[in-house]
PDB file of C-alpha atoms in Angstrom:
ATOM      1  CA  MET A 238       4.042   1.722  15.526  1.00 82.00           C
ATOM      2  CA  ILE A 239       3.901  -0.032  12.180  1.00 85.00           C
ATOM      3  CA  ILE A 240       6.651  -1.229   9.851  1.00 82.00           C
ATOM      4  CA  ILE A 241       5.470  -2.126   6.350  1.00 82.00           C
ATOM      5  CA  LYS A 242       7.455  -4.737   4.407  1.00 82.00           C
ATOM      6  CA  TYR A 243       7.076  -7.055   1.468  1.00 81.00           C
ATOM      7  CA  LEU A 244       6.059 -10.399   3.000  1.00 85.00           C
ATOM      8  CA  GLY A 245       4.574 -12.106  -0.042  1.00 82.00           C
ATOM      9  CA  LYS A 246       2.686 -10.976  -3.088  1.00 77.00           C
ATOM     10  CA  ASN A 247      -0.745 -11.872  -1.694  1.00 82.00           C
ATOM     11  CA  ILE A 248      -2.571 -13.240   1.331  1.00 88.00           C
ATOM     12  CA  LYS A 249      -2.225 -16.892   0.314  1.00 90.00           C
ATOM     13  CA  GLN A 250       1.540 -16.598  -0.038  1.00 89.00           C
ATOM     14  CA  TYR A 251       1.751 -14.697   3.262  1.00 91.00           C
ATOM     15  CA  LEU A 252      -0.230 -17.418   5.041  1.00 93.00           C
ATOM     16  CA  ARG A 253       1.853 -20.171   3.442  1.00 93.00           C
ATOM     17  CA  TYR A 254       5.048 -18.707   4.915  1.00 93.00           C
ATOM     18  CA  TYR A 255       3.869 -16.961   8.083  1.00 93.00           C
ATOM     19  CA  GLN A 256       0.686 -18.664   9.297  1.00 91.00           C
ATOM     20  CA  ASP A 257       2.482 -20.212  12.271  1.00 88.00           C
ATOM     21  CA  VAL A 258       5.993 -18.758  12.128  1.00 89.00           C
ATOM     22  CA  PRO A 259       6.869 -15.051  12.279  1.00 88.00           C
ATOM     23  CA  PRO A 260       9.084 -13.589   9.568  1.00 89.00           C
ATOM     24  CA  ALA A 261      12.786 -13.480  10.350  1.00 85.00           C
ATOM     25  CA  ILE A 262      13.610  -9.790  10.349  1.00 80.00           C
ATOM     26  CA  GLU A 263      16.570  -7.821  11.505  1.00 79.00           C
ATOM     27  CA  ALA A 264      15.008  -4.493  12.383  1.00 77.00           C
ATOM     28  CA  SER A 265      15.885  -1.860  14.883  1.00 82.00           C
ATOM     29  CA  CYS A 266      13.497   0.234  16.938  1.00 83.00           C
ATOM     30  CA  PRO A 267      12.263   3.293  15.011  1.00 81.00           C
ATOM     31  CA  CYS A 268      12.416   5.329  18.243  1.00 83.00           C
ATOM     32  CA  CYS A 269      15.774   4.489  19.802  1.00 86.00           C
ATOM     33  CA  ASP A 270      17.493   2.267  17.195  1.00 84.00           C
ATOM     34  CA  ASN A 271      17.967  -0.656  19.625  1.00 85.00           C
ATOM     35  CA  LYS A 272      17.270  -4.278  18.754  1.00 86.00           C
ATOM     36  CA  LEU A 273      13.677  -5.532  18.541  1.00 86.00           C
ATOM     37  CA  HIS A 274      12.532  -8.840  20.059  1.00 85.00           C
ATOM     38  CA  ARG A 275       9.495 -10.949  19.172  1.00 87.00           C
ATOM     39  CA  HIS A 276       6.417 -10.007  21.136  1.00 88.00           C
ATOM     40  CA  GLY A 277       3.547 -12.179  19.924  1.00 90.00           C
ATOM     41  CA  PHE A 278       0.905 -11.403  17.338  1.00 93.00           C
ATOM     42  CA  TYR A 279      -2.667 -10.304  16.863  1.00 93.00           C
ATOM     43  CA  THR A 280      -5.201 -11.465  14.301  1.00 93.00           C
ATOM     44  CA  ARG A 281      -6.365  -9.056  11.660  1.00 92.00           C
ATOM     45  CA  THR A 282      -9.376  -9.373   9.370  1.00 90.00           C
ATOM     46  CA  VAL A 283      -8.641  -8.784   5.683  1.00 89.00           C
ATOM     47  CA  VAL A 284     -11.339  -8.547   3.008  1.00 86.00           C
ATOM     48  CA  THR A 285     -10.542  -9.314  -0.626  1.00 83.00           C
ATOM     49  CA  LYS A 286     -12.940  -9.221  -3.545  1.00 79.00           C
ATOM     50  CA  CYS A 287     -14.111 -12.787  -2.892  1.00 80.00           C
ATOM     51  CA  SER A 288     -13.183 -13.785   0.664  1.00 84.00           C
ATOM     52  CA  VAL A 289     -12.580 -12.747   4.233  1.00 87.00           C
ATOM     53  CA  TYR A 290      -9.305 -13.862   5.837  1.00 90.00           C
ATOM     54  CA  HIS A 291      -7.981 -13.729   9.379  1.00 93.00           C
ATOM     55  CA  ILE A 292      -4.226 -13.384   9.285  1.00 93.00           C
ATOM     56  CA  PRO A 293      -1.596 -13.075  12.022  1.00 95.00           C
ATOM     57  CA  ILE A 294       0.191  -9.735  12.312  1.00 94.00           C
ATOM     58  CA  TYR A 295       3.406 -10.230  14.236  1.00 94.00           C
ATOM     59  CA  ARG A 296       4.703  -7.782  16.812  1.00 93.00           C
ATOM     60  CA  TRP A 297       8.129  -6.909  18.178  1.00 91.00           C
ATOM     61  CA  ILE A 298       9.133  -4.978  21.285  1.00 90.00           C
ATOM     62  CA  CYS A 299      12.151  -2.837  22.014  1.00 89.00           C
ATOM     63  CA  SER A 300      14.053  -3.995  25.096  1.00 85.00           C
ATOM     64  CA  SER A 301      15.228  -0.465  25.780  1.00 86.00           C
ATOM     65  CA  CYS A 302      12.267   1.904  25.304  1.00 88.00           C
ATOM     66  CA  THR A 303       9.536  -0.833  25.432  1.00 86.00           C
ATOM     67  CA  LYS A 304       7.779   0.482  22.300  1.00 88.00           C
ATOM     68  CA  THR A 305       5.966  -2.196  20.338  1.00 90.00           C
ATOM     69  CA  VAL A 306       6.111  -2.466  16.557  1.00 88.00           C
ATOM     70  CA  SER A 307       3.731  -4.380  14.278  1.00 89.00           C
ATOM     71  CA  LEU A 308       5.029  -5.819  11.003  1.00 89.00           C
ATOM     72  CA  LEU A 309       2.390  -5.253   8.337  1.00 87.00           C
ATOM     73  CA  PRO A 310       2.569  -6.922   4.907  1.00 87.00           C
ATOM     74  CA  ASP A 311       2.683  -4.319   2.145  1.00 82.00           C
ATOM     75  CA  PHE A 312      -0.508  -5.511   0.431  1.00 82.00           C
ATOM     76  CA  LEU A 313      -2.427  -4.043   3.399  1.00 84.00           C
ATOM     77  CA  SER A 314      -2.857  -0.435   4.432  1.00 81.00           C
ATOM     78  CA  PRO A 315      -2.681   0.556   8.079  1.00 82.00           C
ATOM     79  CA  TYR A 316      -6.074   0.517   9.831  1.00 82.00           C
ATOM     80  CA  LYS A 317      -7.990  -0.674   6.732  1.00 83.00           C
ATOM     81  CA  VAL A 318      -9.587  -4.122   6.423  1.00 85.00           C
ATOM     82  CA  PHE A 319      -9.853  -4.110   2.627  1.00 84.00           C
ATOM     83  CA  ILE A 320      -6.835  -5.314   0.671  1.00 83.00           C
ATOM     84  CA  GLY A 321      -4.804  -2.619  -1.065  1.00 80.00           C
ATOM     85  CA  TRP A 322      -5.755  -3.368  -4.674  1.00 80.00           C
ATOM     86  CA  ILE A 323      -9.430  -2.637  -3.872  1.00 83.00           C
ATOM     87  CA  GLN A 324      -8.439   0.871  -2.772  1.00 83.00           C
ATOM     88  CA  GLU A 325      -6.187   1.204  -5.807  1.00 82.00           C
ATOM     89  CA  SER A 326      -8.992   0.147  -8.116  1.00 84.00           C
ATOM     90  CA  LEU A 327     -11.182   2.878  -6.633  1.00 86.00           C
ATOM     91  CA  PHE A 328      -8.358   5.419  -7.101  1.00 85.00           C
ATOM     92  CA  TYR A 329      -7.873   4.615 -10.786  1.00 85.00           C
ATOM     93  CA  ARG A 330     -11.514   4.255 -11.661  1.00 88.00           C
ATOM     94  CA  HIS A 331     -12.695   7.387  -9.839  1.00 88.00           C
ATOM     95  CA  PHE A 332      -9.809   9.840 -10.239  1.00 86.00           C
ATOM     96  CA  VAL A 333      -8.190   8.720 -13.486  1.00 83.00           C
ATOM     97  CA  ARG A 334     -11.135   7.342 -15.464  1.00 87.00           C
ATOM     98  CA  GLY A 335     -13.771   9.602 -13.896  1.00 87.00           C
ATOM     99  CA  GLU A 336     -16.249   6.839 -12.992  1.00 90.00           C
ATOM    100  CA  SER A 337     -18.932   7.531 -10.395  1.00 89.00           C
ATOM    101  CA  TYR A 338     -19.229   5.775  -7.036  1.00 85.00           C
ATOM    102  CA  SER A 339     -22.432   4.064  -8.139  1.00 85.00           C
ATOM    103  CA  THR A 340     -20.641   2.529 -11.140  1.00 87.00           C
ATOM    104  CA  ILE A 341     -17.623   1.414  -9.142  1.00 86.00           C
ATOM    105  CA  HIS A 342     -19.398   0.174  -6.006  1.00 83.00           C
ATOM    106  CA  PRO A 343     -20.993  -3.084  -7.274  1.00 81.00           C
ATOM    107  CA  SER A 344     -17.799  -4.433  -8.796  1.00 80.00           C
ATOM    108  CA  LEU A 345     -15.319  -3.917  -5.941  1.00 78.00           C
ATOM    109  CA  VAL A 346     -16.357  -6.689  -3.530  1.00 71.00           C
ATOM    110  CA  LEU A 347     -18.542  -9.746  -4.032  1.00 66.00           C
ATOM    111  CA  GLN A 348     -21.506 -10.103  -1.711  1.00 63.00           C
ATOM    112  CA  GLN A 349     -20.142 -13.154   0.151  1.00 61.00           C
ATOM    113  CA  ALA A 350     -17.073 -11.160   1.235  1.00 60.00           C
ATOM    114  CA  GLY A 351     -19.087  -8.256   2.534  1.00 66.00           C
ATOM    115  CA  SER A 352     -19.710  -4.899   0.988  1.00 74.00           C
ATOM    116  CA  ILE A 353     -18.151  -1.486   1.003  1.00 81.00           C
ATOM    117  CA  SER A 354     -20.480   1.367   1.808  1.00 81.00           C
ATOM    118  CA  PHE A 355     -20.626   4.531  -0.286  1.00 83.00           C
ATOM    119  CA  ARG A 356     -19.427   6.423   2.790  1.00 88.00           C
ATOM    120  CA  THR A 357     -16.276   4.285   2.890  1.00 87.00           C
ATOM    121  CA  LEU A 358     -15.597   4.909  -0.800  1.00 88.00           C
ATOM    122  CA  LYS A 359     -16.047   8.647  -0.273  1.00 89.00           C
ATOM    123  CA  ARG A 360     -13.821   8.567   2.825  1.00 89.00           C
ATOM    124  CA  TRP A 361     -11.053   6.807   0.871  1.00 88.00           C
ATOM    125  CA  CYS A 362     -11.315   9.378  -1.909  1.00 88.00           C
ATOM    126  CA  ALA A 363     -11.243  12.245   0.599  1.00 90.00           C
ATOM    127  CA  ASP A 364      -8.139  10.667   2.144  1.00 87.00           C
ATOM    128  CA  TRP A 365      -6.481  10.496  -1.282  1.00 84.00           C
ATOM    129  CA  LYS A 366      -7.372  14.133  -1.950  1.00 85.00           C
ATOM    130  CA  MET A 367      -5.706  15.161   1.319  1.00 85.00           C
ATOM    131  CA  ARG A 368      -2.589  13.043   0.718  1.00 81.00           C
ATOM    132  CA  ILE A 369      -2.080  13.548  -3.005  1.00 81.00           C
ATOM    133  CA  GLU A 370       0.077  16.669  -2.727  1.00 78.00           C
ATOM    134  CA  SER A 371       2.443  15.284  -0.067  1.00 79.00           C
ATOM    135  CA  SER A 372       2.639  11.923  -1.861  1.00 78.00           C
ATOM    136  CA  PHE A 373       3.319  13.750  -5.117  1.00 77.00           C
ATOM    137  CA  GLN A 374       6.177  15.665  -3.484  1.00 80.00           C
ATOM    138  CA  THR A 375       7.610  12.477  -1.951  1.00 80.00           C
ATOM    139  CA  LEU A 376       7.626  10.746  -5.339  1.00 80.00           C
ATOM    140  CA  THR A 377       9.218  13.777  -7.013  1.00 80.00           C
ATOM    141  CA  LYS A 378      12.011  13.830  -4.413  1.00 83.00           C
ATOM    142  CA  ARG A 379      12.598  10.098  -4.849  1.00 82.00           C
ATOM    143  CA  ILE A 380      12.809  10.487  -8.627  1.00 81.00           C
ATOM    144  CA  LEU A 381      15.298  13.338  -8.274  1.00 83.00           C
ATOM    145  CA  ASN A 382      17.386  11.230  -5.863  1.00 83.00           C
ATOM    146  CA  TYR A 383      17.670   8.501  -8.505  1.00 80.00           C
ATOM    147  CA  ASP A 384      17.989  10.811 -11.492  1.00 79.00           C
ATOM    148  CA  PRO A 385      18.931  14.413 -10.605  1.00 81.00           C
ATOM    149  CA  LEU A 386      18.684  15.501 -14.254  1.00 79.00           C
ATOM    150  CA  SER A 387      15.105  14.320 -14.708  1.00 78.00           C
ATOM    151  CA  LYS A 388      12.286  16.845 -14.781  1.00 76.00           C
ATOM    152  CA  PRO A 389       9.267  15.097 -13.280  1.00 72.00           C
ATOM    153  CA  HIS A 390       7.056  18.217 -13.335  1.00 71.00           C
ATOM    154  CA  VAL A 391       7.618  18.619 -17.074  1.00 70.00           C
ATOM    155  CA  PHE A 392       6.959  14.930 -17.619  1.00 66.00           C
ATOM    156  CA  ILE A 393       3.479  15.090 -16.064  1.00 70.00           C
ATOM    157  CA  ARG A 394       2.352  18.633 -16.856  1.00 70.00           C
ATOM    158  CA  ASN A 395      -0.426  17.488 -19.223  1.00 73.00           C
ATOM    159  CA  PHE A 396      -2.069  15.271 -16.600  1.00 75.00           C
ATOM    160  CA  ASN A 397      -4.434  16.067 -13.736  1.00 76.00           C
ATOM    161  CA  PRO A 398      -2.815  15.534 -10.288  1.00 77.00           C
ATOM    162  CA  TYR A 399      -4.135  11.970  -9.965  1.00 79.00           C
ATOM    163  CA  GLU A 400      -3.078  10.889 -13.437  1.00 80.00           C
ATOM    164  CA  GLY A 401       0.255  12.589 -12.814  1.00 78.00           C
ATOM    165  CA  PHE A 402       0.621  10.706  -9.541  1.00 80.00           C
ATOM    166  CA  SER A 403       0.052   7.344 -11.241  1.00 79.00           C
ATOM    167  CA  GLU A 404       2.473   8.283 -14.049  1.00 79.00           C
ATOM    168  CA  LEU A 405       5.136   9.329 -11.520  1.00 79.00           C
ATOM    169  CA  ILE A 406       4.789   6.012  -9.686  1.00 79.00           C
ATOM    170  CA  GLN A 407       5.417   4.060 -12.863  1.00 78.00           C
ATOM    171  CA  TYR A 408       8.276   6.381 -13.835  1.00 80.00           C
ATOM    172  CA  LEU A 409       9.933   5.923 -10.426  1.00 80.00           C
ATOM    173  CA  TRP A 410       9.453   2.152 -10.617  1.00 78.00           C
ATOM    174  CA  LYS A 411      11.323   2.093 -13.947  1.00 78.00           C
ATOM    175  CA  LYS A 412      14.153   4.174 -12.441  1.00 77.00           C
ATOM    176  CA  ILE A 413      14.555   1.903  -9.401  1.00 76.00           C
ATOM    177  CA  HIS A 414      13.746  -1.429 -11.098  1.00 73.00           C
ATOM    178  CA  PRO A 415      14.663  -1.021 -14.788  1.00 75.00           C
ATOM    179  CA  SER A 416      14.641  -4.755 -15.559  1.00 74.00           C
ATOM    180  CA  ILE A 417      11.588  -5.750 -13.489  1.00 68.00           C
ATOM    181  CA  PRO A 418       8.081  -5.277 -14.923  1.00 67.00           C
ATOM    182  CA  TYR A 419       5.639  -3.083 -13.008  1.00 64.00           C
ATOM    183  CA  PRO A 420       4.105  -5.205 -10.223  1.00 61.00           C
ATOM    184  CA  PHE A 421       0.860  -6.910 -11.143  1.00 55.00           C
ATOM    185  CA  TYR A 422      -0.530  -6.223  -7.675  1.00 58.00           C
ATOM    186  CA  GLY A 423      -0.388  -2.465  -8.277  1.00 64.00           C
ATOM    187  CA  PHE A 424       1.251   0.591  -6.812  1.00 70.00           C
ATOM    188  CA  LEU A 425      -0.296   0.827  -3.342  1.00 66.00           C
ATOM    189  CA  PRO A 426       1.853  -1.860  -1.677  1.00 65.00           C
ATOM    190  CA  TRP A 427       4.992  -0.310  -3.088  1.00 65.00           C
ATOM    191  CA  ILE A 428       3.901   3.189  -2.059  1.00 66.00           C
ATOM    192  CA  ASN A 429       3.184   1.876   1.444  1.00 62.00           C
ATOM    193  CA  GLN A 430       6.875   0.929   1.687  1.00 61.00           C
ATOM    194  CA  LEU A 431       8.145   4.193   0.164  1.00 62.00           C
ATOM    195  CA  ILE A 432       6.048   6.573   2.277  1.00 55.00           C
TER     196      ILE A 432
END
């Protein structure tokens, strides 16, 4: 199982705080609600636009049901080696701006960090297409929880589903964090925590 939390705004900050010491968390088991205990770590490869990093991902175990839980920083997506803003850049450029894969591909990752294949870009987009409706509904419910009188469907009716999704994210951010500017690292880490 995976728990996603804010553990720093980027990889360098994460490594500064948690390279050798696991984060101090008070979490309970998602299965049985009992206390979790530290259970080691594994190393995960993370690719940014310019570099490849190997970072520790810390694990906890439930003393009751023996399920293990990995604590993933929110700038990563489960089971993906590329950092979240690369996926977000693809989302905006392809779905919102309408750019083609061949235009987007060369600018996402520098050669020394590796490359992303066209198949991977298409797989990410197919994944977004499958998840957009459920994510859209989750955001709408969250907005209505914070502001029952709001009408999110009216607010985004002139947008395509992907533009509407990005508008809803920013709208929800302003409802939850009215005095904090929208995060410079993008929506994907925040969405990872919400969903």
